[in-house]
Tab-separated table of N, CA, C and O in Angstrom:
chain	number	residue	atom	x	y	z
A	16	GLN	N	-21.968	12.379	-18.123
A	16	GLN	CA	-20.686	12.938	-17.695
A	16	GLN	C	-19.954	11.925	-16.847
A	16	GLN	O	-20.538	11.325	-15.950
A	17	VAL	N	-18.681	11.730	-17.121
A	17	VAL	CA	-17.865	10.751	-16.403
A	17	VAL	C	-16.996	11.457	-15.377
A	17	VAL	O	-16.346	12.454	-15.671
A	18	GLN	N	-17.007	10.942	-14.176
A	18	GLN	CA	-16.107	11.441	-13.143
A	18	GLN	C	-15.016	10.407	-12.929
A	18	GLN	O	-15.304	9.221	-12.736
A	19	LEU	N	-13.755	10.840	-12.954
A	19	LEU	CA	-12.613	9.939	-12.859
A	19	LEU	C	-11.790	10.259	-11.617
A	19	LEU	O	-11.498	11.430	-11.359
A	20	VAL	N	-11.412	9.222	-10.892
A	20	VAL	CA	-10.609	9.397	-9.688
A	20	VAL	C	-9.446	8.419	-9.723
A	20	VAL	O	-9.654	7.192	-9.691
A	21	GLU	N	-8.222	8.956	-9.749
A	21	GLU	CA	-7.022	8.118	-9.768
A	21	GLU	C	-6.581	7.758	-8.353
A	21	GLU	O	-6.834	8.514	-7.406
A	22	SER	N	-5.893	6.646	-8.233
A	22	SER	CA	-5.295	6.226	-6.966
A	22	SER	C	-4.125	5.306	-7.267
A	22	SER	O	-3.951	4.852	-8.395
A	23	GLY	N	-3.327	5.051	-6.243
A	23	GLY	CA	-2.232	4.102	-6.383
A	23	GLY	C	-0.857	4.721	-6.541
A	23	GLY	O	0.140	4.002	-6.594
A	24	GLY	N	-0.792	6.042	-6.620
A	24	GLY	CA	0.504	6.680	-6.743
A	24	GLY	C	1.296	6.579	-5.452
A	24	GLY	O	0.786	6.167	-4.413
A	25	GLY	N	2.564	6.950	-5.520
A	25	GLY	CA	3.415	6.905	-4.345
A	25	GLY	C	4.872	7.048	-4.717
A	25	GLY	O	5.192	7.468	-5.834
A	26	SER	N	5.733	6.689	-3.786
A	26	SER	CA	7.166	6.789	-3.999
A	26	SER	C	7.769	5.395	-4.051
A	26	SER	O	7.487	4.569	-3.180
A	27	VAL	N	8.603	5.156	-5.042
A	27	VAL	CA	9.288	3.878	-5.179
A	27	VAL	C	10.721	4.117	-5.598
A	27	VAL	O	11.061	5.191	-6.110
A	28	GLN	N	11.544	3.129	-5.398
A	28	GLN	CA	12.921	3.200	-5.876
A	28	GLN	C	12.979	2.683	-7.311
A	28	GLN	O	12.109	1.936	-7.757
A	29	ALA	N	13.997	3.095	-8.013
A	29	ALA	CA	14.187	2.627	-9.382
A	29	ALA	C	14.174	1.095	-9.416
A	29	ALA	O	14.748	0.443	-8.542
A	30	GLY	N	13.485	0.567	-10.405
A	30	GLY	CA	13.331	-0.874	-10.527
A	30	GLY	C	12.070	-1.404	-9.888
A	30	GLY	O	11.717	-2.574	-10.088
A	31	GLY	N	11.410	-0.567	-9.123
A	31	GLY	CA	10.197	-0.982	-8.439
A	31	GLY	C	8.967	-0.920	-9.317
A	31	GLY	O	9.041	-0.605	-10.511
A	32	SER	N	7.819	-1.218	-8.702
A	32	SER	CA	6.553	-1.278	-9.421
A	32	SER	C	5.458	-0.552	-8.658
A	32	SER	O	5.468	-0.503	-7.424
A	33	LEU	N	4.540	-0.023	-9.429
A	33	LEU	CA	3.312	0.558	-8.886
A	33	LEU	C	2.175	0.210	-9.826
A	33	LEU	O	2.393	0.037	-11.031
A	34	ARG	N	0.978	0.161	-9.272
A	34	ARG	CA	-0.217	-0.039	-10.091
A	34	ARG	C	-1.183	1.099	-9.827
A	34	ARG	O	-1.647	1.280	-8.698
A	35	LEU	N	-1.461	1.860	-10.861
A	35	LEU	CA	-2.419	2.943	-10.757
A	35	LEU	C	-3.805	2.455	-11.151
A	35	LEU	O	-3.945	1.614	-12.039
A	36	SER	N	-4.799	3.008	-10.496
A	36	SER	CA	-6.191	2.725	-10.836
A	36	SER	C	-6.914	4.033	-11.107
A	36	SER	O	-6.562	5.078	-10.549
A	37	CYS	N	-7.908	3.959	-11.952
A	37	CYS	CA	-8.744	5.119	-12.262
A	37	CYS	C	-10.191	4.645	-12.221
A	37	CYS	O	-10.646	3.936	-13.125
A	38	ALA	N	-10.879	5.010	-11.154
A	38	ALA	CA	-12.268	4.585	-10.974
A	38	ALA	C	-13.211	5.632	-11.552
A	38	ALA	O	-13.061	6.823	-11.275
A	39	ALA	N	-14.158	5.165	-12.339
A	39	ALA	CA	-15.116	6.070	-12.970
A	39	ALA	C	-16.477	5.972	-12.295
A	39	ALA	O	-16.866	4.907	-11.797
A	40	SER	N	-17.181	7.075	-12.308
A	40	SER	CA	-18.533	7.105	-11.756
A	40	SER	C	-19.400	8.016	-12.614
A	40	SER	O	-18.915	8.706	-13.511
A	41	ARG	N	-20.688	8.047	-12.333
A	41	ARG	CA	-21.710	8.858	-13.012
A	41	ARG	C	-22.046	8.332	-14.400
A	41	ARG	O	-23.140	8.562	-14.897
A	42	ASP	N	-21.099	7.673	-15.069
A	42	ASP	CA	-21.372	7.100	-16.374
A	42	ASP	C	-20.378	5.968	-16.600
A	42	ASP	O	-19.326	5.915	-15.956
A	43	THR	N	-20.694	5.098	-17.545
A	43	THR	CA	-19.801	3.986	-17.860
A	43	THR	C	-18.687	4.436	-18.787
A	43	THR	O	-18.863	5.319	-19.617
A	44	ILE	N	-17.506	3.800	-18.630
A	44	ILE	CA	-16.385	4.130	-19.505
A	44	ILE	C	-16.339	3.222	-20.725
A	44	ILE	O	-15.460	3.357	-21.567
A	45	SER	N	-17.279	2.302	-20.832
A	45	SER	CA	-17.194	1.263	-21.849
A	45	SER	C	-17.178	1.805	-23.274
A	45	SER	O	-16.684	1.140	-24.173
A	46	GLY	N	-17.695	2.986	-23.498
A	46	GLY	CA	-17.734	3.535	-24.843
A	46	GLY	C	-16.634	4.553	-25.128
A	46	GLY	O	-16.651	5.203	-26.172
A	47	TYR	N	-15.685	4.660	-24.231
A	47	TYR	CA	-14.651	5.686	-24.357
A	47	TYR	C	-13.272	5.103	-24.634
A	47	TYR	O	-12.922	4.040	-24.114
A	48	CYS	N	-12.511	5.844	-25.423
A	48	CYS	CA	-11.066	5.646	-25.479
A	48	CYS	C	-10.524	6.166	-24.153
A	48	CYS	O	-10.879	7.268	-23.731
A	49	MET	N	-9.670	5.378	-23.505
A	49	MET	CA	-9.101	5.779	-22.217
A	49	MET	C	-7.583	5.853	-22.323
A	49	MET	O	-6.965	5.104	-23.089
A	50	ALA	N	-7.000	6.728	-21.517
A	50	ALA	CA	-5.555	6.883	-21.580
A	50	ALA	C	-5.000	7.376	-20.257
A	50	ALA	O	-5.724	7.934	-19.424
A	51	TRP	N	-3.716	7.158	-20.093
A	51	TRP	CA	-2.948	7.721	-18.978
A	51	TRP	C	-1.982	8.750	-19.545
A	51	TRP	O	-1.311	8.488	-20.552
A	52	PHE	N	-1.902	9.881	-18.853
A	52	PHE	CA	-0.965	10.933	-19.217
A	52	PHE	C	-0.073	11.228	-18.017
A	52	PHE	O	-0.453	11.015	-16.874
A	53	ARG	N	1.084	11.752	-18.295
A	53	ARG	CA	2.046	12.127	-17.261
A	53	ARG	C	2.439	13.579	-17.487
A	53	ARG	O	2.642	14.025	-18.614
A	54	GLN	N	2.580	14.296	-16.384
A	54	GLN	CA	3.009	15.696	-16.476
A	54	GLN	C	4.008	16.019	-15.382
A	54	GLN	O	3.822	15.621	-14.222
A	55	VAL	N	5.052	16.719	-15.764
A	55	VAL	CA	6.022	17.251	-14.814
A	55	VAL	C	5.975	18.761	-14.898
A	55	VAL	O	5.573	19.321	-15.917
A	56	PRO	N	6.382	19.444	-13.827
A	56	PRO	CA	6.298	20.908	-13.819
A	56	PRO	C	7.020	21.534	-14.998
A	56	PRO	O	8.147	21.151	-15.325
A	57	GLY	N	6.349	22.464	-15.645
A	57	GLY	CA	6.960	23.189	-16.742
A	57	GLY	C	6.837	22.514	-18.095
A	57	GLY	O	7.291	23.060	-19.104
A	58	LYS	N	6.219	21.344	-18.115
A	58	LYS	CA	6.068	20.620	-19.376
A	58	LYS	C	4.603	20.274	-19.614
A	58	LYS	O	3.802	20.217	-18.691
A	59	GLU	N	4.277	20.026	-20.874
A	59	GLU	CA	2.922	19.614	-21.219
A	59	GLU	C	2.687	18.162	-20.827
A	59	GLU	O	3.636	17.389	-20.671
A	60	ARG	N	1.413	17.830	-20.693
A	60	ARG	CA	1.070	16.438	-20.428
A	60	ARG	C	1.453	15.585	-21.628
A	60	ARG	O	1.194	15.962	-22.767
A	61	GLU	N	2.037	14.425	-21.345
A	61	GLU	CA	2.418	13.529	-22.425
A	61	GLU	C	1.717	12.189	-22.246
A	61	GLU	O	1.550	11.709	-21.121
A	62	GLY	N	1.308	11.615	-23.360
A	62	GLY	CA	0.624	10.337	-23.302
A	62	GLY	C	1.556	9.213	-22.912
A	62	GLY	O	2.653	9.099	-23.459
A	63	VAL	N	1.133	8.410	-21.981
A	63	VAL	CA	1.904	7.254	-21.533
A	63	VAL	C	1.362	5.989	-22.182
A	63	VAL	O	2.114	5.167	-22.702
A	64	GLY	N	0.046	5.824	-22.145
A	64	GLY	CA	-0.577	4.656	-22.757
A	64	GLY	C	-2.047	4.906	-23.003
A	64	GLY	O	-2.684	5.690	-22.310
A	65	GLY	N	-2.588	4.264	-24.028
A	65	GLY	CA	-4.002	4.375	-24.355
A	65	GLY	C	-4.592	3.000	-24.605
A	65	GLY	O	-3.860	2.043	-24.902
A	66	ILE	N	-5.912	2.902	-24.480
A	66	ILE	CA	-6.578	1.625	-24.694
A	66	ILE	C	-7.942	1.886	-25.320
A	66	ILE	O	-8.668	2.809	-24.929
A	67	SER	N	-8.270	1.062	-26.314
A	67	SER	CA	-9.520	1.243	-27.028
A	67	SER	C	-10.712	0.925	-26.135
A	67	SER	O	-10.574	0.302	-25.078
A	68	ALA	N	-11.892	1.335	-26.589
A	68	ALA	CA	-13.110	1.184	-25.784
A	68	ALA	C	-13.352	-0.269	-25.384
A	68	ALA	O	-13.753	-0.554	-24.257
A	69	GLY	N	-13.117	-1.176	-26.315
A	69	GLY	CA	-13.335	-2.581	-26.020
A	69	GLY	C	-12.159	-3.267	-25.369
A	69	GLY	O	-12.241	-4.435	-24.972
A	70	GLY	N	-11.053	-2.548	-25.253
A	70	GLY	CA	-9.874	-3.108	-24.607
A	70	GLY	C	-9.017	-3.985	-25.491
A	70	GLY	O	-8.053	-4.588	-25.020
A	71	THR	N	-9.353	-4.045	-26.783
A	71	THR	CA	-8.610	-4.955	-27.661
A	71	THR	C	-7.322	-4.364	-28.204
A	71	THR	O	-6.444	-5.104	-28.651
A	72	ARG	N	-7.207	-3.045	-28.184
A	72	ARG	CA	-6.007	-2.402	-28.698
A	72	ARG	C	-5.399	-1.503	-27.635
A	72	ARG	O	-6.103	-0.749	-26.979
A	73	THR	N	-4.079	-1.588	-27.512
A	73	THR	CA	-3.363	-0.744	-26.576
A	73	THR	C	-2.259	0.009	-27.301
A	73	THR	O	-1.734	-0.459	-28.333
A	74	TYR	N	-1.893	1.138	-26.745
A	74	TYR	CA	-0.912	2.027	-27.351
A	74	TYR	C	-0.002	2.549	-26.250
A	74	TYR	O	-0.463	2.815	-25.136
A	75	TYR	N	1.293	2.691	-26.574
A	75	TYR	CA	2.254	3.136	-25.571
A	75	TYR	C	3.234	4.141	-26.153
A	75	TYR	O	3.606	4.061	-27.324
A	76	ASP	N	3.671	5.023	-25.272
A	76	ASP	CA	4.805	5.861	-25.632
A	76	ASP	C	6.043	4.972	-25.655
A	76	ASP	O	6.164	4.034	-24.870
A	77	ASP	N	6.973	5.299	-26.545
A	77	ASP	CA	8.174	4.469	-26.663
A	77	ASP	C	8.945	4.362	-25.350
A	77	ASP	O	9.600	3.353	-25.088
A	78	SER	N	8.857	5.389	-24.524
A	78	SER	CA	9.632	5.414	-23.285
A	78	SER	C	9.163	4.379	-22.257
A	78	SER	O	9.900	4.068	-21.321
A	79	VAL	N	7.947	3.843	-22.443
A	79	VAL	CA	7.414	2.904	-21.444
A	79	VAL	C	7.117	1.526	-22.032
A	79	VAL	O	6.712	0.611	-21.290
A	80	LYS	N	7.308	1.354	-23.311
A	80	LYS	CA	7.024	0.058	-23.942
A	80	LYS	C	7.827	-1.049	-23.282
A	80	LYS	O	9.019	-0.909	-23.041
A	81	GLY	N	7.149	-2.142	-22.995
A	81	GLY	CA	7.797	-3.282	-22.357
A	81	GLY	C	7.867	-3.182	-20.843
A	81	GLY	O	8.216	-4.160	-20.172
A	82	ARG	N	7.540	-2.011	-20.290
A	82	ARG	CA	7.594	-1.824	-18.835
A	82	ARG	C	6.209	-1.539	-18.247
A	82	ARG	O	5.913	-1.963	-17.128
A	83	PHE	N	5.392	-0.812	-18.981
A	83	PHE	CA	4.060	-0.437	-18.505
A	83	PHE	C	2.997	-1.231	-19.268
A	83	PHE	O	3.169	-1.549	-20.447
A	84	THR	N	1.902	-1.507	-18.574
A	84	THR	CA	0.767	-2.180	-19.197
A	84	THR	C	-0.518	-1.456	-18.814
A	84	THR	O	-0.814	-1.299	-17.621
A	85	ILE	N	-1.254	-1.025	-19.829
A	85	ILE	CA	-2.542	-0.395	-19.593
A	85	ILE	C	-3.629	-1.447	-19.787
A	85	ILE	O	-3.550	-2.279	-20.691
A	86	SER	N	-4.635	-1.395	-18.932
A	86	SER	CA	-5.741	-2.346	-19.052
A	86	SER	C	-7.008	-1.682	-18.515
A	86	SER	O	-6.941	-0.628	-17.872
A	87	ARG	N	-8.118	-2.308	-18.781
A	87	ARG	CA	-9.390	-1.767	-18.307
A	87	ARG	C	-10.327	-2.909	-17.966
A	87	ARG	O	-10.261	-3.996	-18.550
A	88	ASP	N	-11.186	-2.668	-17.011
A	88	ASP	CA	-12.239	-3.601	-16.642
A	88	ASP	C	-13.542	-2.819	-16.747
A	88	ASP	O	-13.906	-2.090	-15.817
A	89	ASN	N	-14.206	-2.944	-17.863
A	89	ASN	CA	-15.422	-2.159	-18.082
A	89	ASN	C	-16.532	-2.554	-17.121
A	89	ASN	O	-17.380	-1.723	-16.758
A	90	ALA	N	-16.529	-3.812	-16.677
A	90	ALA	CA	-17.542	-4.240	-15.719
A	90	ALA	C	-17.364	-3.531	-14.381
A	90	ALA	O	-18.350	-3.247	-13.688
A	91	LYS	N	-16.105	-3.251	-14.036
A	91	LYS	CA	-15.816	-2.544	-12.790
A	91	LYS	C	-15.679	-1.038	-13.015
A	91	LYS	O	-15.419	-0.296	-12.074
A	92	ASN	N	-15.807	-0.636	-14.284
A	92	ASN	CA	-15.710	0.787	-14.615
A	92	ASN	C	-14.377	1.393	-14.163
A	92	ASN	O	-14.328	2.505	-13.608
A	93	THR	N	-13.288	0.644	-14.410
A	93	THR	CA	-11.986	1.035	-13.901
A	93	THR	C	-10.902	0.839	-14.959
A	93	THR	O	-10.910	-0.150	-15.695
A	94	LEU	N	-9.983	1.783	-14.970
A	94	LEU	CA	-8.805	1.755	-15.833
A	94	LEU	C	-7.584	1.530	-14.951
A	94	LEU	O	-7.537	2.015	-13.817
A	95	TYR	N	-6.588	0.807	-15.494
A	95	TYR	CA	-5.383	0.504	-14.724
A	95	TYR	C	-4.122	0.855	-15.509
A	95	TYR	O	-4.134	0.898	-16.744
A	96	LEU	N	-3.050	1.047	-14.755
A	96	LEU	CA	-1.726	1.174	-15.356
A	96	LEU	C	-0.735	0.456	-14.451
A	96	LEU	O	-0.464	0.909	-13.332
A	97	GLN	N	-0.237	-0.676	-14.925
A	97	GLN	CA	0.790	-1.414	-14.204
A	97	GLN	C	2.141	-0.900	-14.659
A	97	GLN	O	2.460	-0.953	-15.848
A	98	MET	N	2.929	-0.416	-13.718
A	98	MET	CA	4.229	0.164	-14.035
A	98	MET	C	5.314	-0.679	-13.384
A	98	MET	O	5.387	-0.749	-12.156
A	99	ASN	N	6.141	-1.314	-14.190
A	99	ASN	CA	7.240	-2.149	-13.709
A	99	ASN	C	8.579	-1.553	-14.134
A	99	ASN	O	8.641	-0.699	-15.014
A	100	SER	N	9.621	-2.017	-13.504
A	100	SER	CA	10.992	-1.586	-13.844
A	100	SER	C	11.056	-0.069	-13.962
A	100	SER	O	11.603	0.478	-14.929
A	101	GLN	N	10.539	0.599	-12.961
A	101	GLN	CA	10.414	2.038	-13.052
A	101	GLN	C	11.756	2.748	-13.009
A	101	GLN	O	12.719	2.279	-12.371
A	102	LYS	N	11.766	3.899	-13.677
A	102	LYS	CA	12.968	4.721	-13.782
A	102	LYS	C	12.665	6.100	-13.198
A	102	LYS	O	11.502	6.523	-13.160
A	103	PRO	N	13.711	6.818	-12.787
A	103	PRO	CA	13.472	8.169	-12.258
A	103	PRO	C	12.714	9.068	-13.229
A	103	PRO	O	11.928	9.924	-12.795
A	104	GLU	N	12.913	8.874	-14.518
A	104	GLU	CA	12.216	9.705	-15.505
A	104	GLU	C	10.729	9.385	-15.613
A	104	GLU	O	9.996	10.079	-16.329
A	105	ASP	N	10.254	8.375	-14.917
A	105	ASP	CA	8.820	8.099	-14.855
A	105	ASP	C	8.111	9.009	-13.854
A	105	ASP	O	6.883	9.019	-13.782
A	106	THR	N	8.894	9.745	-13.090
A	106	THR	CA	8.329	10.633	-12.076
A	106	THR	C	7.414	11.675	-12.696
A	106	THR	O	7.730	12.253	-13.733
A	107	GLY	N	6.281	11.920	-12.051
A	107	GLY	CA	5.359	12.935	-12.522
A	107	GLY	C	3.975	12.741	-11.943
A	107	GLY	O	3.734	11.783	-11.198
A	108	MET	N	3.078	13.645	-12.296
A	108	MET	CA	1.677	13.511	-11.934
A	108	MET	C	1.005	12.723	-13.054
A	108	MET	O	1.118	13.087	-14.228
A	109	TYR	N	0.325	11.671	-12.676
A	109	TYR	CA	-0.335	10.810	-13.650
A	109	TYR	C	-1.839	11.075	-13.641
A	109	TYR	O	-2.477	11.069	-12.573
A	110	TYR	N	-2.369	11.287	-14.832
A	110	TYR	CA	-3.781	11.568	-15.005
A	110	TYR	C	-4.417	10.506	-15.903
A	110	TYR	O	-3.815	10.094	-16.902
A	111	CYS	N	-5.632	10.116	-15.576
A	111	CYS	CA	-6.386	9.298	-16.518
A	111	CYS	C	-7.370	10.204	-17.254
A	111	CYS	O	-7.780	11.257	-16.739
A	112	ALA	N	-7.712	9.798	-18.463
A	112	ALA	CA	-8.578	10.614	-19.307
A	112	ALA	C	-9.493	9.725	-20.140
A	112	ALA	O	-9.125	8.603	-20.498
A	113	ALA	N	-10.672	10.262	-20.450
A	113	ALA	CA	-11.648	9.568	-21.290
A	113	ALA	C	-11.997	10.448	-22.472
A	113	ALA	O	-12.241	11.652	-22.320
A	114	GLY	N	-12.016	9.846	-23.654
A	114	GLY	CA	-12.321	10.600	-24.861
A	114	GLY	C	-13.161	9.788	-25.823
A	114	GLY	O	-13.464	8.622	-25.564
A	115	PRO	N	-13.542	10.380	-26.946
A	115	PRO	CA	-14.356	9.673	-27.943
A	115	PRO	C	-13.697	8.363	-28.369
A	115	PRO	O	-12.482	8.290	-28.480
A	116	ALA	N	-14.527	7.363	-28.619
A	116	ALA	CA	-13.992	6.035	-28.935
A	116	ALA	C	-13.020	6.063	-30.104
A	116	ALA	O	-11.994	5.384	-30.088
A	117	GLY	N	-13.321	6.850	-31.118
A	117	GLY	CA	-12.471	6.893	-32.298
A	117	GLY	C	-11.120	7.542	-32.073
A	117	GLY	O	-10.195	7.361	-32.881
A	118	LEU	N	-10.974	8.253	-30.996
A	118	LEU	CA	-9.714	8.958	-30.729
A	118	LEU	C	-8.545	7.997	-30.636
A	118	LEU	O	-7.432	8.308	-31.068
A	119	CYS	N	-8.803	6.827	-30.080
A	119	CYS	CA	-7.724	5.857	-29.915
A	119	CYS	C	-7.090	5.472	-31.245
A	119	CYS	O	-5.894	5.194	-31.300
A	120	PHE	N	-7.883	5.456	-32.290
A	120	PHE	CA	-7.382	5.020	-33.594
A	120	PHE	C	-6.796	6.174	-34.395
A	120	PHE	O	-6.085	5.961	-35.380
A	121	LEU	N	-7.078	7.380	-33.977
A	121	LEU	CA	-6.606	8.552	-34.708
A	121	LEU	C	-5.337	9.133	-34.096
A	121	LEU	O	-4.314	9.281	-34.766
A	122	ASP	N	-5.414	9.465	-32.821
A	122	ASP	CA	-4.281	10.086	-32.139
A	122	ASP	C	-4.493	9.985	-30.646
A	122	ASP	O	-4.826	10.970	-29.983
A	123	TRP	N	-4.259	8.809	-30.087
A	123	TRP	CA	-4.568	8.550	-28.687
A	123	TRP	C	-3.803	9.465	-27.748
A	123	TRP	O	-4.239	9.704	-26.634
A	124	SER	N	-2.654	9.972	-28.172
A	124	SER	CA	-1.817	10.757	-27.268
A	124	SER	C	-2.084	12.254	-27.304
A	124	SER	O	-1.357	13.032	-26.674
A	125	SER	N	-3.141	12.660	-28.047
A	125	SER	CA	-3.456	14.084	-28.139
A	125	SER	C	-4.312	14.503	-26.948
A	125	SER	O	-5.519	14.282	-26.916
A	126	SER	N	-3.694	15.111	-25.963
A	126	SER	CA	-4.377	15.419	-24.707
A	126	SER	C	-5.572	16.354	-24.899
A	126	SER	O	-6.580	16.233	-24.195
A	127	ARG	N	-5.491	17.272	-25.844
A	127	ARG	CA	-6.564	18.265	-26.000
A	127	ARG	C	-7.858	17.655	-26.524
A	127	ARG	O	-8.910	18.296	-26.467
A	128	GLU	N	-7.813	16.414	-27.012
A	128	GLU	CA	-9.004	15.764	-27.552
A	128	GLU	C	-9.789	14.995	-26.508
A	128	GLU	O	-10.886	14.510	-26.795
A	129	TYR	N	-9.266	14.852	-25.323
A	129	TYR	CA	-9.959	14.098	-24.288
A	129	TYR	C	-10.969	14.980	-23.569
A	129	TYR	O	-10.716	16.161	-23.322
A	130	THR	N	-12.077	14.378	-23.218
A	130	THR	CA	-13.196	15.122	-22.662
A	130	THR	C	-13.168	15.196	-21.141
A	130	THR	O	-13.461	16.234	-20.557
A	131	TYR	N	-12.831	14.088	-20.508
A	131	TYR	CA	-12.883	14.004	-19.049
A	131	TYR	C	-11.514	13.649	-18.494
A	131	TYR	O	-10.792	12.820	-19.053
A	132	TRP	N	-11.221	14.256	-17.352
A	132	TRP	CA	-9.920	14.067	-16.707
A	132	TRP	C	-10.107	13.829	-15.212
A	132	TRP	O	-11.011	14.392	-14.597
A	133	GLY	N	-9.194	13.030	-14.650
A	133	GLY	CA	-9.144	12.894	-13.214
A	133	GLY	C	-8.297	13.999	-12.611
A	133	GLY	O	-7.742	14.843	-13.324
A	134	GLN	N	-8.139	13.958	-11.300
A	134	GLN	CA	-7.400	15.017	-10.602
A	134	GLN	C	-5.907	14.717	-10.521
A	134	GLN	O	-5.119	15.589	-10.163
A	135	GLY	N	-5.530	13.485	-10.842
A	135	GLY	CA	-4.115	13.126	-10.865
A	135	GLY	C	-3.642	12.435	-9.603
A	135	GLY	O	-4.193	12.615	-8.518
A	136	THR	N	-2.612	11.625	-9.761
A	136	THR	CA	-1.947	10.970	-8.632
A	136	THR	C	-0.444	11.039	-8.863
A	136	THR	O	0.035	10.811	-9.978
A	137	GLN	N	0.301	11.390	-7.816
A	137	GLN	CA	1.741	11.638	-7.963
A	137	GLN	C	2.524	10.330	-7.893
A	137	GLN	O	2.290	9.498	-7.002
A	138	VAL	N	3.465	10.188	-8.804
A	138	VAL	CA	4.401	9.064	-8.805
A	138	VAL	C	5.814	9.634	-8.743
A	138	VAL	O	6.175	10.479	-9.553
A	139	THR	N	6.577	9.164	-7.773
A	139	THR	CA	7.955	9.608	-7.622
A	139	THR	C	8.864	8.392	-7.590
A	139	THR	O	8.687	7.503	-6.760
A	140	VAL	N	9.837	8.372	-8.498
A	140	VAL	CA	10.778	7.260	-8.586
A	140	VAL	C	12.166	7.801	-8.264
A	140	VAL	O	12.674	8.685	-8.947
A	141	SER	N	12.774	7.255	-7.237
A	141	SER	CA	14.090	7.716	-6.811
A	141	SER	C	15.167	6.747	-7.287
A	141	SER	O	14.936	5.542	-7.383
A	142	SER	N	16.331	7.302	-7.528
A	142	SER	CA	17.444	6.472	-8.032
A	142	SER	C	18.237	5.858	-6.894
A	142	SER	O	18.076	6.218	-5.742
């Protein structure tokens, strides 16, 4: 069983940057498809970015392409999300998730297929 803990959220002005981290414990994340999701009140969680188990393939929602970078360090058992050129619409609670390795190649943004979730970290971008 994997335990995930996010950190790095906060408040920034539009155009600013934040780096989120997701530290895993109890088990290694090396065999999992990992992803970041964002949720705002009243809406479902939406996939922001995903990364394959080996880190060789990454996937992004169109709204963040060219601005966000997902990465992982399996040796440190940690997932990252570098967010640059942030916009007010990036505001939300950000969650990291771990799912079956094959999920990344099938439908990385399908939240219901992920097995483990963190508690979330809030990101607020002001205009």
